[in-house]
Structures are given as structure tokens and as C-alpha cells.
Coordinates of C-alpha atoms and ligand atoms in Angstrom, one line a residue:
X118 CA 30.1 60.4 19.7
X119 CA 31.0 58.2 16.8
X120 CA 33.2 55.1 17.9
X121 CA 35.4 55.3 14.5
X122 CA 37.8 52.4 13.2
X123 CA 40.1 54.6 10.7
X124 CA 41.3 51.8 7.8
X125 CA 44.2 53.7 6.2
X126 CA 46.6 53.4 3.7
X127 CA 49.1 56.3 4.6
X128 CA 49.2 58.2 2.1
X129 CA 49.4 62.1 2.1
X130 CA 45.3 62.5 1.9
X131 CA 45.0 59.5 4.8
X132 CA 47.6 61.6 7.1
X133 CA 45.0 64.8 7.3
X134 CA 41.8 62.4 7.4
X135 CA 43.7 60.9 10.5
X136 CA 44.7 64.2 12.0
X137 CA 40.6 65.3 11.2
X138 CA 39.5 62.1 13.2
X139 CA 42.0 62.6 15.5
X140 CA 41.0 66.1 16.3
X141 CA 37.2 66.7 16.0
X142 CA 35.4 67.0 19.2
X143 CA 32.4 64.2 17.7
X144 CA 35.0 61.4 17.0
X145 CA 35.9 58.2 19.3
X146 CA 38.8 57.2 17.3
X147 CA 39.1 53.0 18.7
X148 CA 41.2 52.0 16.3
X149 CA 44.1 52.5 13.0
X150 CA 44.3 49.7 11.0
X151 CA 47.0 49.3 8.0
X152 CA 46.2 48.4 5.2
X153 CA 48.6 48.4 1.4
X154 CA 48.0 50.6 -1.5
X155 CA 49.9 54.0 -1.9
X156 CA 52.7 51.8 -0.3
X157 CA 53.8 48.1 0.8
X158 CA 51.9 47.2 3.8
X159 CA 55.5 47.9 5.7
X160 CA 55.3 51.1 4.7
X161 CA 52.3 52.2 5.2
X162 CA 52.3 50.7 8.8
X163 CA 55.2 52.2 9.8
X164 CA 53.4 55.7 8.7
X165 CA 50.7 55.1 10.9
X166 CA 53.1 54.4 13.9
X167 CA 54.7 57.4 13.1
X168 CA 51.6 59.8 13.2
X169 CA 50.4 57.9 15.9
X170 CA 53.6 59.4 17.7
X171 CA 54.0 62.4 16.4
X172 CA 50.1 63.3 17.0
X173 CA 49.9 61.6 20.6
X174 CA 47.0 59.7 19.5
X175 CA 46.0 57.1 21.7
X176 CA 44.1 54.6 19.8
X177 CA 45.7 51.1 18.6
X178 CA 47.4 49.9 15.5
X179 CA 46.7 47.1 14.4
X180 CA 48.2 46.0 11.0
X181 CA 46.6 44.6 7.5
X182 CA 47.1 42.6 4.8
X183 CA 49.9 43.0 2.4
X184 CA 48.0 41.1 -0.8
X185 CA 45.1 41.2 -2.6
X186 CA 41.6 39.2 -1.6
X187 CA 42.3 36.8 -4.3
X188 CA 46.3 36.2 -4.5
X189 CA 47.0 35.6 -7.7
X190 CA 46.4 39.7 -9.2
X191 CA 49.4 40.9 -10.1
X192 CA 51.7 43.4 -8.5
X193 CA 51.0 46.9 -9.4
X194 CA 53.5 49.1 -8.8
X195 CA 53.0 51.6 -5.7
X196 CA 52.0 55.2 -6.4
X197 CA 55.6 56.6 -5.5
X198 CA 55.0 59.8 -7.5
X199 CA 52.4 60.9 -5.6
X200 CA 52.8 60.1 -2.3
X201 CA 56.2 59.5 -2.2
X202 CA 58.8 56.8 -1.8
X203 CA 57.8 57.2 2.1
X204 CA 54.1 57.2 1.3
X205 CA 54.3 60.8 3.0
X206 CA 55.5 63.2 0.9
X207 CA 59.3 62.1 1.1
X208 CA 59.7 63.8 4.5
X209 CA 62.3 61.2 5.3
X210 CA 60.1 59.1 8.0
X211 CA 62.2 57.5 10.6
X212 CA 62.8 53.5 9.5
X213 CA 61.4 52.2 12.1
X214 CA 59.3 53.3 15.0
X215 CA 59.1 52.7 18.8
X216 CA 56.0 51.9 19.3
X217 CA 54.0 48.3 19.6
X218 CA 51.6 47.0 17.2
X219 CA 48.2 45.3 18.2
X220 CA 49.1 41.9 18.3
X221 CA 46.2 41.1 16.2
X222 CA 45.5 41.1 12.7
X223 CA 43.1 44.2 11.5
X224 CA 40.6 42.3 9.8
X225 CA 40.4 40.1 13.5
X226 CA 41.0 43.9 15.4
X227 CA 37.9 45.3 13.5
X228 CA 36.2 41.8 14.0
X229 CA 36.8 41.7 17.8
X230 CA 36.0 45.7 18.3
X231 CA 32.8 45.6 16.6
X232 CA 31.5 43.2 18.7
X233 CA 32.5 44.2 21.9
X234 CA 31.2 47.7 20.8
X235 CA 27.6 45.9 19.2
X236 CA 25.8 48.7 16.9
X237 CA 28.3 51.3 17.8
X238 CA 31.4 51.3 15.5
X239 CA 31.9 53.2 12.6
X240 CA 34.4 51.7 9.8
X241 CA 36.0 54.3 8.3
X242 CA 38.1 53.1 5.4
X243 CA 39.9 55.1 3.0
X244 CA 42.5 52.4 1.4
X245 CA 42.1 49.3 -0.4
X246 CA 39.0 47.3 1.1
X247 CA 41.1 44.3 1.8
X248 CA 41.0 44.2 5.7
X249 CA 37.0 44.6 5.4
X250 CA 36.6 42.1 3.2
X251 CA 38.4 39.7 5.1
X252 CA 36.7 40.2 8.3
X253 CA 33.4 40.2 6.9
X254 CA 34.1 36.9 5.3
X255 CA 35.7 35.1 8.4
X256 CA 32.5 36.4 10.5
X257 CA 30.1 37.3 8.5
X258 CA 27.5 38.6 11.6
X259 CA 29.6 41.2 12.1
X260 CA 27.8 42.8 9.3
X261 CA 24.6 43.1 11.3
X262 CA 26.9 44.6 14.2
X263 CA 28.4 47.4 12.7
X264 CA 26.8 50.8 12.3
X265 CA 28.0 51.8 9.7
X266 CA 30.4 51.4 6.8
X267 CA 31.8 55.0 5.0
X268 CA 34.6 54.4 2.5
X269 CA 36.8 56.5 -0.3
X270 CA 36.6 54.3 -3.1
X271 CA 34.8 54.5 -6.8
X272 CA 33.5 56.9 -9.1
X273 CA 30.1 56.3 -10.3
X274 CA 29.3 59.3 -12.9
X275 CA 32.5 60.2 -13.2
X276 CA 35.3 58.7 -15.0
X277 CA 37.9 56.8 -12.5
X278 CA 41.3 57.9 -12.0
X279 CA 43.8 55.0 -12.0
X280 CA 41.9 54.0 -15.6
X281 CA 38.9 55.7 -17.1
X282 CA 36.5 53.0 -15.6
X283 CA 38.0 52.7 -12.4
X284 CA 39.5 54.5 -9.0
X285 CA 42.6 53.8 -7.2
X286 CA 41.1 52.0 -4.2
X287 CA 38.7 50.1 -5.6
X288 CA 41.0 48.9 -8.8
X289 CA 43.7 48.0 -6.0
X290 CA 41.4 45.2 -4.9
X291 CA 38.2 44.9 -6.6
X292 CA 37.0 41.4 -5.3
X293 CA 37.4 42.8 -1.9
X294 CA 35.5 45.7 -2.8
X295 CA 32.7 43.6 -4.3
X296 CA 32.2 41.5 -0.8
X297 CA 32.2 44.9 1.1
X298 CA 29.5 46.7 -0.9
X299 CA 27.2 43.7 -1.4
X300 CA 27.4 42.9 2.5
X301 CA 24.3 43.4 4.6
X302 CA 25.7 46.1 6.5
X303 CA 25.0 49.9 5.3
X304 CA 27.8 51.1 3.4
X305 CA 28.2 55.3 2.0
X306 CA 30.9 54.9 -0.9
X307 CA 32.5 58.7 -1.2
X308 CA 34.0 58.6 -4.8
X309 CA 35.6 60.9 -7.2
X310 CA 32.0 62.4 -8.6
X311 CA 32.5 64.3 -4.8
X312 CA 36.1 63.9 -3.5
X313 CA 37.4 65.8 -7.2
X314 CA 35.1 68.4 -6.4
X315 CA 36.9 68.9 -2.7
X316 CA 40.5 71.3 -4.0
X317 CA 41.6 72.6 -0.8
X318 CA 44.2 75.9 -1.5
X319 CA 48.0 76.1 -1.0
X320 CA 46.2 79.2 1.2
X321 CA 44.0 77.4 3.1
X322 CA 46.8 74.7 4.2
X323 CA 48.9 77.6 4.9
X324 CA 46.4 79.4 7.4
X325 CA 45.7 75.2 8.6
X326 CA 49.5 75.1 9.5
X327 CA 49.7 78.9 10.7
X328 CA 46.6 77.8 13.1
X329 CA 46.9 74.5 14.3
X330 CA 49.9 74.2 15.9
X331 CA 53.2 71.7 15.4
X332 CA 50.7 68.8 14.2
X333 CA 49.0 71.0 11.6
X334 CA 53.1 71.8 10.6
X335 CA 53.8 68.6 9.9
X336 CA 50.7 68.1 7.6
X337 CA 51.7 71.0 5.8
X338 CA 55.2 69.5 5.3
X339 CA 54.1 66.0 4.6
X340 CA 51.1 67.3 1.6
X341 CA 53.9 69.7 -0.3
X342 CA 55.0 66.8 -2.7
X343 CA 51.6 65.6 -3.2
X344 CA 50.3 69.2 -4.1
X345 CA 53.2 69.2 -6.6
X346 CA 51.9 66.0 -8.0
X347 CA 48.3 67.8 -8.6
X348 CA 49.8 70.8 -10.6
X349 CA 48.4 68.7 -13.7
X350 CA 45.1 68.1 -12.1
X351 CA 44.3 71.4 -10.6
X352 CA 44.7 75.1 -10.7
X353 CA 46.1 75.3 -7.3
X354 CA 46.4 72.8 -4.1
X355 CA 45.0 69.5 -3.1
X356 CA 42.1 67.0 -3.0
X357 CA 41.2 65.7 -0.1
X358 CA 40.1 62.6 -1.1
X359 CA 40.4 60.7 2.1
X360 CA 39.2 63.4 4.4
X361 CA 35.8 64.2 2.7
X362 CA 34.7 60.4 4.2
X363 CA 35.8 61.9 7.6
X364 CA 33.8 64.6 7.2
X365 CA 30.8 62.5 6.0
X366 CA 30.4 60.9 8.9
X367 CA 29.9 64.0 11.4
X368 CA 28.1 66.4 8.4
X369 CA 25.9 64.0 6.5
X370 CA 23.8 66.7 5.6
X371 CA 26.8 68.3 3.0
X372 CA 26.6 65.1 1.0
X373 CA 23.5 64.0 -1.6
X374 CA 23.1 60.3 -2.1
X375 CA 22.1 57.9 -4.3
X376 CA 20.4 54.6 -3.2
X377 CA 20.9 51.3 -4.8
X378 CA 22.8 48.3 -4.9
X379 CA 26.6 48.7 -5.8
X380 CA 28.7 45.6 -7.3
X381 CA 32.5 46.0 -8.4
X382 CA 33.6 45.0 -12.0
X383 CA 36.2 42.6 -11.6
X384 CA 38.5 41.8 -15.0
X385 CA 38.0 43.2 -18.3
X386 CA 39.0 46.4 -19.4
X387 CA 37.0 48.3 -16.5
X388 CA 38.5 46.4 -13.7
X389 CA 37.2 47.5 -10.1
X390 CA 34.8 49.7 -11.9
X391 CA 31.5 50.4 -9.4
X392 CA 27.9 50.7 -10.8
X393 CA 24.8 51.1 -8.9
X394 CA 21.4 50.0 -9.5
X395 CA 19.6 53.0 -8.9
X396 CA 16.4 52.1 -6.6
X397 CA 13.3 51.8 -8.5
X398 CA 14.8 51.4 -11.8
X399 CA 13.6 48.4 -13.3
X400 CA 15.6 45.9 -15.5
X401 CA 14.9 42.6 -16.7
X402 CA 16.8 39.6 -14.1
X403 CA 20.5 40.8 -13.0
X404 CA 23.8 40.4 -11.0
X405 CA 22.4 43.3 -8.5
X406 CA 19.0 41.6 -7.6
X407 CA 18.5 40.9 -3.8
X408 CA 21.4 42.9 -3.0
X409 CA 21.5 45.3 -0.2
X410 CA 21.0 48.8 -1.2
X411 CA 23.7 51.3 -0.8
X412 CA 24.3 55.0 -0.3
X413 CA 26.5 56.5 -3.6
X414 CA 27.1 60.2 -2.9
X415 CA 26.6 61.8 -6.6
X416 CA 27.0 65.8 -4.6
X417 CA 28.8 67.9 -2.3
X418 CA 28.8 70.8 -1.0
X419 CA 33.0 71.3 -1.4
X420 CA 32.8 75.1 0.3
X421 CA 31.2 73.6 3.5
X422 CA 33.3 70.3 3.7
X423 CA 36.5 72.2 3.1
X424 CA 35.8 74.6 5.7
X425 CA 34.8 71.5 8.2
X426 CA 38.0 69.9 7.7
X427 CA 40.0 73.3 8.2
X428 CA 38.3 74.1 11.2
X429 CA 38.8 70.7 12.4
X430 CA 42.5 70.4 11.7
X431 CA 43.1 73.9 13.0
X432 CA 41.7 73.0 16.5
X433 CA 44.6 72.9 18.8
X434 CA 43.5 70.4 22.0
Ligands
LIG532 CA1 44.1 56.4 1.3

């Protein structure tokens, strides 16, 4: 089994990744932690509340941070046009829901789980890497405590998709990125060269919702305005960004990686861009020497993923 923290900015792609956690046989899911991106940190907690209810799932939730690592970035605006002014596909999501928080911070959730759970917890984490940051900063030994680190972030031969360096989760909060790649703990980034590979079908969400019961409905219901959104992307249906690191974790063997240290670009025109070091590459003296070496995953195989996650979310339990 695979003790998973899910670290989620819901977000269309973050509510099937959490129903796939939620629902495969292999996964422990220990713990939801909020973090902001594809809405306010208000928002995006409240979403998790509310799949947390309307998917009986047991684990916690425990909520983020609202701000960047370093303060004073400015405000972008949140991605309302793709995920909706609810974050979930405008499926009018109750204001508030009845359910209690963790009383604790993620970042000190995620900090306190790992290390009652020592070499055993998996951080799953599909938003901004705030949260991760900051718990690896306040205790840094937590690093040599976690088992591993998978996240949906960067695009390493591929251009980005928020600017043509740089991807959405990373360029949300590239100095938090930064600390979490170049930490001593193994991280697996899952980026657009794989993720934008990963369409799945109008048809294969339709047989997911025909399948899976009044849960797989309401992922059907909450991904219609985000497969809208893709019409100028792709021929037909979805990526499932979020969900191909979910699937990483208990199918290793459909991703290729890359080894190699990984830093974050942070100002300039190719803000939160990510570049690896390939192992064995020499250069002369650089800002990736003596840095941990990373897993980048450069291929996929989409058919096998995609049929992973719809088995997954089709299971009715
Ligand atoms: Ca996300």
C-alpha cells in the first residue's frame, strides 16, 4: 500500500486525481491538503471539503497557504476560464460546507504525518508547491523521511503552457518549486512533455460516468466546462494533467525518466521555467552542482495510463 498525502489545488483535473486516489485498491490516502492556484485558497478548500463529502472519503483536510513562498510576487489572476469561477466546472458548489478542517496548517500536517509515518509517506502534489516548500524549510529532516515526492509541475522538452518557458504550477510559485526539487528527498516531476500526451475522450468519461456510479456522475458533471475550455487544444476531451501523477505512483513502469538535478528559473522572461542537468553531462562549474538528482519523466505510455485511470475511477467500492 502507498500512504499518499494528495496536495491539491481543486481544479477540474485535481477532482478525478482525487476520486483515482480515493478509489484504487494500492492507495492509503492519509491526508488532502489545500493549497491556491486554479482558485483563492478559500476556494479551493472549500472544493476539497466538498468532494470529501460527496465521495465519503475519510482522510483529513488540512488547509494551505493562500500566498506565494516569497510575498511580494504579484497577484495573478485565477484561471476562471478553465476551471471555473467555482474551481469545478461552475457546478454551483455549496458556499460553505459542513465539515471540520485539520486544525493544523498543511505544511505542519504533512510535517507531522511524515514523521509519525517515517519512510512511508508519499507526497502527492499536483498544485502550486507552496505547502512543500514551506514544510521542508521549517524541518528540513523531513526530507530524509519521506519516501517519496511525485508532482504535476514543469515542462522540460516541451514548451510550458501558462508562457512558452513555463507551466502553470510551477510559474504560480517558482521559488517554492526551486526548494522542493533541490531538496534531498527523491522527487518524480510529471510535466507537460507526458501529461499533454494523456487526452482522455468525451467517450471514455461517458463510459467512466456510465460505470462508476453517482461519484463517477459528478466527475463527469464537474470536467464538462473544462473540456469546453480544451476545444482549442484538442480534437476531442481532456488532459488529465493531475491524474497521470496518480497513476505514476502505482504504474511506474508506464513512465520513462530522466535523471538529473532540476532547478526552477525564477524572474526573467522564463519565470518558473525547469531545466535538468542531465546525469553525466559535463559542464564547466554551475548552479546545479551538488544538487540532488531528480527523476524528469520525458515518455508515457498515454493508452495504458488512460486505461489505469478509467479502470480506477470506474471501480464502484
Ligand atoms: Ca491541480
Amino acid at each position: 500500500m502507498h500512504k499518499v498525502i494528495f496536495d491539491t489545488d481543486p481544479g477540474v483535473d485535481d477532482a478525478m486525481a482525487l476520486l483515482f486516489l480515493h478509489r484504487h485498491p494500492d492507495i492509503d490516502l492519509i491526508g488532502i491538503t489545500s493549497v491556491f492556484g486554479n482558485a483563492s485558497i478559500e476556494t479551493t478548500t472549500r472544493n476539497a471539503l466538498f468532494l470529501k463529502q460527496a465521495w465519503g472519503i475519510a482522510a483529513p483536510v488540512a488547509r494551505g497557504l493562500g500566498e506565494t513562498f516569497n510575498p511580494s510576487r504579484p497577484h495573478v489572476d485565477w484561471p476562471t476560464g478553465i476551471h471555473g469561477h467555482d474551481g469545478l466546472g461552475n457546478i454551483d458548489v455549496p458556499k460553505g460546507i459542513d465539515l471540520p478542517l485539520d486544525p493544523r496548517p498543511a505544511h505542519q500536517f504533512i510535517i507531522d504525518t511524515v514523521r509519525t509515518n517515517p519512510g512511508e509517506v508519499t507526497l502527492v502534489a499536483v498544485g502550486r508547491m507552496t505547502n512543500l516548500a514551506r514544510a521542508v524549510r521549517n524541518d528540513p529532516d523531513i526530507a530524509l523521511l519521506v519516501k517519496e515526492v511525485v508532482i504535476m509541475g514543469g515542462a522540460f522538452d516541451v514548451p510550458g503552457n501558462i508562457t512558452p518557458a513555463a507551466e502553470a504550477n510551477i510559474h504560480g510559485d517558482p521559488e517554492a518549486a526551486d526548494v522542493v526539487m533541490t531538496a534531498p528527498w527523491p522527487v518524480t516531476v510529471i510535466g507537460l512533455d507526458v501529461t499533454s500526451q494523456t487526452v482522455m475522450t468525451r467517450a471514455m468519461l461517458a463510459d467512466i460516468a456510465e460505470r462508476g456510479g453517482t461519484a463517477a456522475r459528478l466527475l463527469a458533471d464537474i470536467s464538462r466546462f473544462y473540456i469546453t475550455f480544451y476545444e482549442q487544444h484538442v480534437d476531442d476531451g481532456m488532459v488529465v494533467h493531475d491524474s497521470c501523477a496518480c497513476a505514476y505512483v502505482v504504474a511506474p513502469e508506464h513512465f520513462e525518466t530522466r535523471s538529473g538535478a532540476i532547478r526552477v528559473l525564477c524572474g526573467g522572461i522564463a519565470d518558473g521555467q525547469t531545466i535538468q542537468k542531465p546525469d553525466g553531462r559535463l559542464f564547466p562549474p554551475n548552479a546545479w552542482d551538488g544538487l540532488p538528482s531528480q527523476r524528469a519523466c520525458i515518455g508515457i505510455d498515454a493508452e495504458a495510463v488512460l486505461k489505469l485511470i478509467g479502470d480506477t475511477l470506474a471501480k464502484v467500492r
